[in-house]
Amino acid sequence: MERVIKRNPNEPEFHQAVLEVLESIEPVVEKRPELIENGILERIVEPERIIKFRVPWIDDSGKVQVNRGFRIQFNSAIGPYKGGLRFHPSVYEGIIKFLGFEQIFKNSLTGLPIGGGKGGSDFDPKGKSDREVMHFCQSFMTELCKHIGADTDVPAGDIGVGGREIGYMYGQYKRLRNEFTGVLTGKGIPYGGSLARTEATGYGLCYFTEEMLNYKGYSFKDKTVVISGSGNVAIYACQKATELGAKVVTMSDSNGYVYDAEGIDLDVVKQLKEVERKRISEYVKFRPNAVYTEGSKNIWDTKCDIALPCATQNEIDEESAKKLIANGCIAVSEGANMPCTLEATELFIQNGLLFGPAKAANAGGVATSALEMCQNSIRYSWTFEEVDAKLKNIMVNIFANISKAAKEYGREDNFVAGANIAGFLKVADAMLAQGVV
Ligand code: NDP
């Protein structure tokens, strides 16, 4: 850990992600000294390749703008690099590194042959015209296309990158390379996208959480759920949790949150967020009984049975965790990547809450992306029901595997440890088999 901090200074999110994994796998390396002898730990925390580039583009007023682009190809031991692209002003190398590192273990847990990678830019799509977003995406892809490929590295969406951005990037890739291949996932249905990919992360989160709840005799039925965020993951988590019989009472964005005691009206959220790209504060215009609160931190003061953080990293700190526990919350499942701080996670586990870590709970998105790659390779499309059934099966298996691994290594019911151990073992064994590379 000291070495990681020294070699990657000023990257706290990356340190946090590495520390959690290293702590969890202690019992594994104790049992298997060959992992140490072969430098698996030193190698797994070092990205195979970091690509960093200038992204120049011209805004609507004719002014030249410059952003920074990143792609971190972290680990290809079990398959081509796979992981999303994030466009958000907070993006810097440390954020992409933490996300890429997490992605290695998440992808391993899906049971599919995909390695770990992540990328993005400090570009902020918010408030930009469609034309500006297109110009940016084309410039970004003009450089990125030199480093990716259907059998090399297959990016997808993440915060700030949805169907619109993937479309613009795919168009530019195809034009530059003259190839119609599955080089990106999350594509539109008419040009190689998979049915159920849009819904997959949120649906998968709920399939996983339902499995975890069932394990202790609970279910979503008649439970009150707090969801943060109102983007891709949050919207489809809300849809599936509601279908499973729960009442979702909150949603948020980076400005604030809405509380709707009667249950969130998802049609209103979809219209505001997916169609009009407006702020969540506008929700109360359509649902006058709902309440809007400026600032999203206090969302965790809302009394609930289940919390699904689906916005961004470190949105639940120690203080918010204490409030959730005091209010009788029984389960927290991470839709976003690393939304709980290490201290918050520790508190949930110590207090006996069911805690679903992101690399297991939100793996449905990348799993369905891998199913999209599969359909592109065989030049065929499965129905929504076929993809959804495969997704559900994957999430059920992930829960079974991580709870088994936790038990096997003396950490029963600690799904953080279980996910890290199960995810790590497969990658470590592949690295061992492939020699020092
Ligand atoms: P979107 O861009 O669709 O939505 C993100 C949501 O989170 C928005 O409501 C956004 O509000 C809010 N948000 C973002 N940053 C902040 C912040 N700093 N503070 C408060 N709220 C914030 O992204 P996704 O739904 O795709 O991603 C959400 C999370 O899920 C991320 O952590 C992502 O890494 C993770 N994830 C996504 C997957 C996918 O398939 N899309 C797969 C696995 C994980 P605002 O509009 O105001 O910025």
Coordinates of C-alpha atoms and ligand atoms in Angstrom, one line a residue:
M1 CA 0.0 0.0 0.0
E2 CA 2.9 2.4 0.8
R3 CA 4.4 1.7 -2.5
V4 CA 1.0 2.4 -4.3
I5 CA 0.7 5.7 -2.5
K6 CA 4.3 6.7 -3.3
R7 CA 4.0 5.8 -7.0
N8 CA 0.5 7.3 -7.4
P9 CA 0.6 10.5 -5.3
N10 CA -2.5 12.7 -5.0
E11 CA -4.9 10.0 -6.2
P12 CA -7.0 9.3 -3.1
E13 CA -9.8 7.5 -4.9
F14 CA -7.3 5.0 -6.4
H15 CA -5.7 4.5 -2.9
Q16 CA -9.1 3.8 -1.4
A17 CA -10.0 1.2 -4.1
V18 CA -6.7 -0.6 -3.8
L19 CA -6.7 -0.6 0.0
E20 CA -10.1 -2.3 0.1
V21 CA -9.0 -5.0 -2.3
L22 CA -5.6 -5.6 -0.6
E23 CA -7.2 -5.9 2.8
S24 CA -9.8 -8.4 1.6
I25 CA -7.3 -10.7 -0.1
E26 CA -5.0 -11.1 2.8
P27 CA -6.4 -14.6 3.7
V28 CA -5.9 -15.6 0.1
V29 CA -2.2 -14.6 -0.2
E30 CA -1.5 -16.2 3.2
K31 CA -2.8 -19.5 1.8
R32 CA -1.0 -19.1 -1.6
P33 CA 2.5 -17.8 -1.2
E34 CA 3.1 -18.3 -5.0
L35 CA 1.1 -15.2 -5.6
I36 CA 3.6 -13.1 -3.7
E37 CA 6.6 -15.0 -5.2
N38 CA 5.3 -14.2 -8.7
G39 CA 4.7 -10.5 -7.9
I40 CA 1.0 -10.7 -8.6
L41 CA 0.1 -7.9 -6.2
E42 CA 2.8 -5.5 -7.5
R43 CA 1.6 -6.3 -11.1
I44 CA -2.1 -6.1 -10.5
V45 CA -1.9 -2.5 -9.1
E46 CA 0.1 -1.2 -12.0
P47 CA -1.9 -0.5 -15.2
E48 CA -0.6 -2.2 -18.3
R49 CA -0.9 1.0 -20.3
I50 CA -2.0 4.6 -19.6
I51 CA -3.0 6.7 -22.6
K52 CA -3.4 10.5 -22.1
F53 CA -4.2 12.9 -24.8
R54 CA -5.3 16.4 -25.9
V55 CA -8.9 16.8 -27.1
P56 CA -9.2 20.1 -29.0
W57 CA -12.6 21.1 -30.4
I58 CA -14.5 24.3 -31.4
D59 CA -17.5 25.5 -29.5
D60 CA -20.6 27.2 -31.0
S61 CA -19.2 30.6 -30.6
G62 CA -16.1 29.6 -32.7
K63 CA -13.8 29.4 -29.7
V64 CA -11.2 26.7 -29.5
Q65 CA -11.6 24.5 -26.4
V66 CA -9.1 22.0 -25.0
N67 CA -10.0 19.0 -22.8
R68 CA -7.9 16.1 -21.6
G69 CA -8.7 12.5 -22.7
F70 CA -7.7 9.3 -20.9
R71 CA -7.8 5.6 -21.4
I72 CA -6.3 3.3 -18.9
Q73 CA -5.9 -0.3 -20.1
F74 CA -5.4 -1.9 -16.7
N75 CA -5.4 -5.6 -17.0
S76 CA -6.0 -8.0 -20.0
A77 CA -5.3 -11.3 -18.2
I78 CA -8.8 -12.7 -18.9
G79 CA -9.9 -10.8 -22.0
P80 CA -9.8 -7.6 -24.0
Y81 CA -9.9 -4.4 -21.9
K82 CA -13.5 -3.4 -21.2
G83 CA -15.0 -0.5 -19.2
G84 CA -16.8 2.7 -19.6
L85 CA -15.9 6.3 -20.6
R86 CA -16.8 9.1 -18.1
F87 CA -17.2 12.7 -19.2
H88 CA -17.3 14.9 -16.1
P89 CA -15.4 18.0 -15.0
S90 CA -14.0 16.0 -12.0
V91 CA -12.2 13.5 -14.2
Y92 CA -8.4 13.2 -13.8
E93 CA -6.0 10.3 -13.9
G94 CA -6.7 9.2 -10.3
I95 CA -10.5 8.8 -10.9
I96 CA -9.9 6.8 -14.1
K97 CA -7.3 4.6 -12.3
F98 CA -9.7 3.8 -9.5
L99 CA -12.5 2.9 -11.9
G100 CA -10.2 0.9 -14.1
F101 CA -8.8 -1.0 -11.1
E102 CA -12.3 -1.9 -9.8
Q103 CA -13.3 -2.9 -13.3
I104 CA -10.7 -5.8 -13.3
F105 CA -12.5 -7.6 -10.5
K106 CA -16.0 -6.6 -11.5
N107 CA -15.5 -8.0 -15.0
S108 CA -14.0 -11.2 -13.6
L109 CA -17.1 -11.6 -11.4
T110 CA -19.4 -11.6 -14.4
G111 CA -17.9 -14.9 -15.5
L112 CA -17.3 -13.5 -19.0
P113 CA -13.9 -13.1 -20.7
I114 CA -13.3 -9.4 -20.3
G115 CA -10.3 -7.6 -18.9
G116 CA -10.4 -4.3 -17.1
G117 CA -10.1 -0.7 -18.5
K118 CA -11.6 2.7 -18.1
G119 CA -11.4 6.1 -19.8
G120 CA -12.9 9.5 -20.1
S121 CA -12.4 13.2 -20.1
D122 CA -12.8 16.3 -18.0
F123 CA -15.3 17.5 -20.7
D124 CA -18.7 18.5 -19.2
P125 CA -21.6 17.7 -21.6
K126 CA -24.0 19.6 -19.3
G127 CA -25.2 22.8 -21.0
K128 CA -23.5 22.0 -24.3
S129 CA -25.4 21.9 -27.6
D130 CA -25.8 18.6 -29.5
R131 CA -23.4 20.0 -32.0
E132 CA -20.7 20.8 -29.4
V133 CA -21.1 17.3 -27.9
M134 CA -20.7 15.8 -31.4
H135 CA -17.5 17.9 -32.1
F136 CA -16.0 16.9 -28.8
C137 CA -16.9 13.2 -29.3
Q138 CA -15.4 13.2 -32.8
S139 CA -12.1 14.8 -31.6
F140 CA -11.9 12.4 -28.6
M141 CA -12.4 9.4 -30.9
T142 CA -9.9 10.6 -33.5
E143 CA -7.2 9.9 -30.9
L144 CA -8.8 7.0 -29.0
C145 CA -9.4 5.0 -32.2
K146 CA -5.6 4.3 -32.4
H147 CA -5.7 2.4 -29.2
I148 CA -9.0 0.4 -29.2
G149 CA -10.5 -2.4 -31.2
A150 CA -13.2 -5.2 -31.0
D151 CA -10.5 -7.7 -29.8
T152 CA -8.3 -5.1 -28.0
D153 CA -10.3 -2.7 -25.9
V154 CA -14.1 -2.1 -26.1
P155 CA -15.2 1.1 -24.2
A156 CA -18.8 1.8 -23.2
G157 CA -20.7 4.6 -21.4
D158 CA -20.5 5.9 -17.8
I159 CA -21.4 9.2 -16.2
G160 CA -22.0 11.8 -18.9
V161 CA -21.7 9.2 -21.7
G162 CA -25.0 7.8 -22.9
G163 CA -26.6 6.7 -26.2
R164 CA -26.0 10.1 -27.8
E165 CA -22.3 10.2 -27.1
I166 CA -21.7 6.6 -28.0
G167 CA -23.5 7.2 -31.3
Y168 CA -21.2 10.2 -32.2
M169 CA -18.1 8.2 -31.2
Y170 CA -19.1 5.1 -33.1
G171 CA -19.8 7.2 -36.3
Q172 CA -16.3 8.7 -36.1
Y173 CA -14.6 5.4 -35.4
K174 CA -16.3 3.8 -38.4
R175 CA -15.3 6.7 -40.6
L176 CA -11.7 6.7 -39.6
R177 CA -11.2 2.9 -39.6
N178 CA -13.6 1.9 -42.3
E179 CA -14.7 -1.0 -40.0
F180 CA -18.2 -1.9 -38.8
T181 CA -17.2 -3.8 -35.7
G182 CA -18.3 -4.0 -32.1
V183 CA -15.7 -1.5 -30.9
L184 CA -18.1 0.2 -28.5
T185 CA -21.0 -1.1 -26.5
G186 CA -24.1 0.7 -25.4
K187 CA -24.8 1.4 -29.1
G188 CA -28.2 2.2 -30.5
I189 CA -30.4 -0.8 -31.5
P190 CA -30.4 0.0 -35.2
Y191 CA -26.6 -0.2 -35.4
G192 CA -25.5 -3.1 -33.3
G193 CA -26.7 -2.3 -29.8
S194 CA -28.1 -4.9 -27.5
L195 CA -31.7 -4.9 -26.2
A196 CA -31.7 -4.4 -22.4
R197 CA -28.3 -2.8 -22.3
T198 CA -29.8 0.6 -21.3
E199 CA -31.7 -1.1 -18.5
A200 CA -29.0 -3.5 -17.5
T201 CA -27.0 -1.8 -14.7
G202 CA -30.2 -0.7 -12.8
Y203 CA -32.0 -4.0 -13.4
G204 CA -28.9 -6.0 -12.5
L205 CA -28.5 -4.1 -9.3
C206 CA -32.0 -5.0 -8.3
Y207 CA -31.6 -8.7 -9.3
F208 CA -28.5 -8.9 -7.2
T209 CA -30.1 -7.0 -4.3
E210 CA -33.2 -9.2 -4.3
E211 CA -30.9 -12.3 -4.2
M212 CA -29.0 -10.8 -1.2
L213 CA -32.3 -9.9 0.5
N214 CA -33.8 -13.4 -0.1
Y215 CA -30.6 -14.9 1.5
K216 CA -31.8 -13.4 4.9
G217 CA -35.5 -13.9 4.3
Y218 CA -36.3 -10.4 3.0
S219 CA -37.4 -9.1 -0.4
F220 CA -38.1 -5.8 -2.1
K221 CA -41.8 -6.3 -1.6
D222 CA -43.4 -3.5 0.4
K223 CA -40.0 -1.9 1.2
T224 CA -39.2 1.8 1.1
V225 CA -36.2 2.5 -1.1
V226 CA -34.0 5.6 -1.3
I227 CA -32.2 6.0 -4.6
S228 CA -29.7 8.8 -5.4
G229 CA -28.9 10.0 -8.9
S230 CA -31.4 10.3 -11.8
G231 CA -29.2 9.0 -14.6
N232 CA -29.0 5.7 -16.4
V233 CA -28.4 3.5 -13.4
A234 CA -30.8 5.3 -11.0
I235 CA -33.7 5.3 -13.5
Y236 CA -33.7 1.6 -14.3
A237 CA -33.0 0.7 -10.6
C238 CA -36.1 2.6 -9.7
Q239 CA -38.1 0.9 -12.5
K240 CA -37.1 -2.7 -11.4
A241 CA -37.3 -2.0 -7.6
T242 CA -40.9 -0.7 -8.2
E243 CA -41.7 -3.8 -10.4
L244 CA -40.5 -6.0 -7.5
G245 CA -43.0 -4.4 -5.2
A246 CA -41.0 -1.7 -3.5
K247 CA -41.8 2.0 -3.2
V248 CA -39.0 4.3 -4.3
V249 CA -39.3 7.7 -2.6
T250 CA -36.3 9.8 -3.7
M251 CA -34.1 10.6 -6.7
S252 CA -31.4 13.3 -7.0
D253 CA -28.9 15.1 -9.2
S254 CA -25.9 17.1 -8.3
N255 CA -28.1 20.1 -7.4
G256 CA -30.5 18.5 -5.0
Y257 CA -33.1 15.7 -4.4
V258 CA -36.8 15.1 -4.5
Y259 CA -38.9 13.2 -1.9
D260 CA -42.2 11.8 -3.1
A261 CA -44.0 10.0 -0.3
E262 CA -46.4 8.4 -2.8
G263 CA -43.6 6.8 -4.8
I264 CA -41.5 8.3 -7.6
D265 CA -43.3 8.8 -10.9
L266 CA -40.7 7.5 -13.2
D267 CA -42.4 8.7 -16.4
V268 CA -41.9 12.3 -15.1
V269 CA -38.2 11.6 -14.3
K270 CA -37.6 10.0 -17.7
Q271 CA -39.2 12.9 -19.6
L272 CA -37.1 15.4 -17.6
K273 CA -33.8 13.5 -17.7
E274 CA -33.8 11.3 -20.8
V275 CA -35.7 13.6 -23.1
E276 CA -35.4 17.2 -21.9
R277 CA -32.0 17.0 -20.0
K278 CA -33.4 19.2 -17.2
R279 CA -32.8 19.3 -13.5
I280 CA -34.5 17.1 -11.0
S281 CA -35.9 20.2 -9.2
E282 CA -38.5 20.5 -12.0
Y283 CA -40.1 17.2 -10.8
V284 CA -42.2 19.1 -8.2
K285 CA -43.9 21.0 -11.0
F286 CA -45.5 17.8 -12.2
R287 CA -45.9 16.2 -8.7
P288 CA -47.0 19.1 -6.4
N289 CA -47.0 16.9 -3.3
A290 CA -43.4 16.0 -3.7
V291 CA -40.7 18.1 -1.9
Y292 CA -37.4 19.3 -3.4
T293 CA -34.4 19.9 -1.2
E294 CA -31.4 21.9 -2.5
G295 CA -28.1 19.9 -2.0
S296 CA -28.0 16.1 -2.4
K297 CA -26.2 15.2 0.8
N298 CA -29.2 15.0 3.1
I299 CA -30.9 12.5 0.9
W300 CA -29.6 9.8 3.3
D301 CA -31.6 11.3 6.2
T302 CA -34.7 9.9 4.5
K303 CA -36.1 6.9 6.4
C304 CA -35.9 3.7 4.3
D305 CA -35.4 0.0 4.4
I306 CA -33.1 -0.2 1.4
A307 CA -30.6 2.4 0.1
L308 CA -29.4 2.3 -3.5
P309 CA -26.7 4.9 -4.1
C310 CA -26.6 5.4 -7.9
A311 CA -24.9 8.8 -8.4
T312 CA -21.2 8.9 -7.8
Q313 CA -18.1 8.0 -5.7
N314 CA -18.1 8.7 -1.9
E315 CA -21.6 10.0 -1.7
I316 CA -22.3 8.1 1.5
D317 CA -19.8 9.1 4.2
E318 CA -19.6 8.0 7.9
E319 CA -22.2 10.6 9.0
S320 CA -24.7 9.5 6.3
A321 CA -24.1 5.9 7.1
K322 CA -24.9 6.5 10.8
K323 CA -28.2 8.1 9.8
L324 CA -29.2 5.2 7.6
I325 CA -28.4 2.8 10.3
A326 CA -30.3 4.8 13.0
N327 CA -33.3 4.9 10.7
G328 CA -33.5 1.1 10.5
C329 CA -32.1 0.6 7.0
I330 CA -31.5 -3.2 6.4
A331 CA -29.6 -3.2 3.1
V332 CA -27.3 -0.9 1.1
S333 CA -26.4 -1.9 -2.5
E334 CA -24.0 0.1 -4.6
G335 CA -25.3 1.1 -8.0
A336 CA -22.6 3.7 -8.5
N337 CA -18.9 2.9 -8.3
M338 CA -17.5 3.2 -4.8
P339 CA -20.4 5.4 -3.5
C340 CA -19.6 4.5 0.1
T341 CA -16.4 5.6 1.8
L342 CA -14.4 2.9 3.5
E343 CA -15.6 4.1 6.9
A344 CA -19.3 4.0 5.8
T345 CA -18.8 0.5 4.4
E346 CA -17.2 -0.7 7.6
L347 CA -20.1 0.7 9.7
F348 CA -22.7 -1.1 7.5
I349 CA -20.9 -4.4 7.9
Q350 CA -20.3 -4.0 11.6
N351 CA -24.0 -3.2 12.2
G352 CA -25.1 -6.3 10.3
L353 CA -26.7 -4.6 7.3
L354 CA -26.7 -6.5 4.0
F355 CA -24.1 -4.7 2.0
G356 CA -23.7 -5.2 -1.8
P357 CA -20.4 -3.8 -3.1
A358 CA -20.4 -2.1 -6.4
K359 CA -18.1 -4.5 -8.2
A360 CA -20.7 -7.2 -7.7
A361 CA -23.9 -5.2 -7.4
N362 CA -23.5 -3.1 -10.6
A363 CA -21.7 -5.6 -12.7
G364 CA -24.9 -6.1 -14.8
G365 CA -24.0 -3.2 -17.0
V366 CA -20.7 -4.5 -18.2
A367 CA -22.0 -8.1 -18.3
T368 CA -24.7 -7.0 -20.8
S369 CA -22.0 -5.1 -22.7
A370 CA -20.1 -8.4 -23.0
L371 CA -23.4 -9.9 -24.3
E372 CA -23.5 -7.1 -26.8
M373 CA -20.0 -8.0 -28.0
C374 CA -21.1 -11.5 -28.3
Q375 CA -24.1 -10.6 -30.5
N376 CA -21.9 -8.4 -32.6
S377 CA -19.4 -11.2 -33.1
I378 CA -22.0 -13.7 -34.2
R379 CA -23.9 -10.9 -36.2
Y380 CA -27.1 -11.8 -34.5
S381 CA -29.5 -10.1 -32.0
W382 CA -31.2 -11.7 -29.1
T383 CA -34.6 -10.6 -27.9
F384 CA -35.1 -8.4 -24.8
E385 CA -36.3 -11.4 -22.8
E386 CA -33.3 -13.5 -23.8
V387 CA -30.8 -10.8 -22.8
D388 CA -32.7 -10.0 -19.6
A389 CA -32.8 -13.7 -18.6
K390 CA -29.0 -14.0 -19.2
L391 CA -28.5 -10.9 -17.1
K392 CA -30.6 -12.2 -14.2
N393 CA -28.7 -15.5 -14.3
I394 CA -25.4 -13.7 -14.2
M395 CA -26.4 -11.6 -11.2
V396 CA -27.8 -14.6 -9.3
N397 CA -24.5 -16.4 -9.9
I398 CA -22.4 -13.4 -8.8
F399 CA -24.2 -13.4 -5.5
A400 CA -23.8 -17.2 -5.1
N401 CA -20.1 -17.0 -5.9
I402 CA -19.2 -14.1 -3.6
S403 CA -21.1 -15.4 -0.7
K404 CA -19.4 -18.8 -1.2
A405 CA -15.9 -17.1 -1.4
A406 CA -16.6 -15.1 1.8
K407 CA -17.5 -18.2 3.7
E408 CA -14.6 -20.2 2.4
Y409 CA -12.1 -17.6 3.6
G410 CA -13.7 -17.1 7.0
R411 CA -15.5 -13.8 6.2
E412 CA -19.1 -15.1 6.1
D413 CA -21.7 -12.5 5.1
N414 CA -19.0 -10.0 4.2
F415 CA -19.8 -9.6 0.6
V416 CA -17.0 -6.9 0.1
A417 CA -14.4 -9.5 1.0
G418 CA -16.3 -12.2 -1.0
A419 CA -16.4 -10.0 -4.2
N420 CA -12.7 -9.0 -3.9
I421 CA -11.6 -12.6 -3.3
A422 CA -13.7 -14.2 -6.0
G423 CA -12.8 -11.5 -8.5
F424 CA -9.1 -11.6 -7.7
L425 CA -8.6 -15.3 -7.8
K426 CA -9.6 -15.8 -11.4
V427 CA -7.4 -12.9 -12.6
A428 CA -4.5 -14.0 -10.4
D429 CA -4.7 -17.5 -11.8
A430 CA -4.7 -16.3 -15.3
M431 CA -1.7 -14.0 -14.6
L432 CA 0.2 -16.9 -13.1
A433 CA -0.5 -19.1 -16.1
Q434 CA 0.7 -16.4 -18.5
G435 CA 4.1 -15.8 -16.9
V436 CA 5.7 -12.5 -16.0
V437 CA 4.1 -10.2 -18.6
Ligands
NDP1 P1 -25.4 9.3 -15.6 O1 -24.5 10.4 -16.2 O2 -26.5 8.8 -16.4 O3 -26.1 9.8 -14.2 C1 -25.3 10.2 -13.2 C2 -26.2 10.7 -12.1 O4 -25.5 11.0 -10.9 C3 -26.9 12.1 -12.4 O5 -28.1 12.2 -11.8 C4 -25.9 13.1 -11.9 O6 -26.4 14.3 -11.6 C5 -25.5 12.4 -10.6 N1 -24.1 12.8 -10.2 C6 -23.0 12.7 -11.0 N2 -21.9 13.2 -10.4 C7 -22.4 13.7 -9.2 C8 -21.8 14.4 -8.1 N3 -20.5 14.7 -8.1 N4 -22.6 14.7 -7.1 C9 -23.9 14.4 -7.1 N5 -24.5 13.8 -8.1 C10 -23.8 13.4 -9.1 O7 -24.4 8.2 -15.1 P2 -24.7 6.7 -14.8 O8 -26.1 6.5 -14.3 O9 -24.4 5.9 -16.0 O10 -23.7 6.4 -13.7 C11 -23.9 6.5 -12.3 C12 -22.9 5.7 -11.5 O11 -23.1 4.3 -11.8 C13 -21.5 6.0 -11.7 O12 -20.7 5.9 -10.5 C14 -21.0 5.0 -12.7 O13 -19.6 4.8 -12.7 C15 -21.8 3.8 -12.2 N6 -22.0 2.7 -13.2 C16 -22.6 3.0 -14.4 C17 -22.8 1.9 -15.3 C18 -23.6 2.1 -16.6 O14 -23.8 1.1 -17.2 N7 -24.0 3.3 -16.9 C19 -22.3 0.6 -15.0 C20 -21.7 0.4 -13.7 C21 -21.5 1.5 -12.9 P3 -26.0 15.6 -12.6 O15 -26.8 15.3 -13.8 O16 -26.4 16.8 -11.8 O17 -24.5 15.5 -12.8

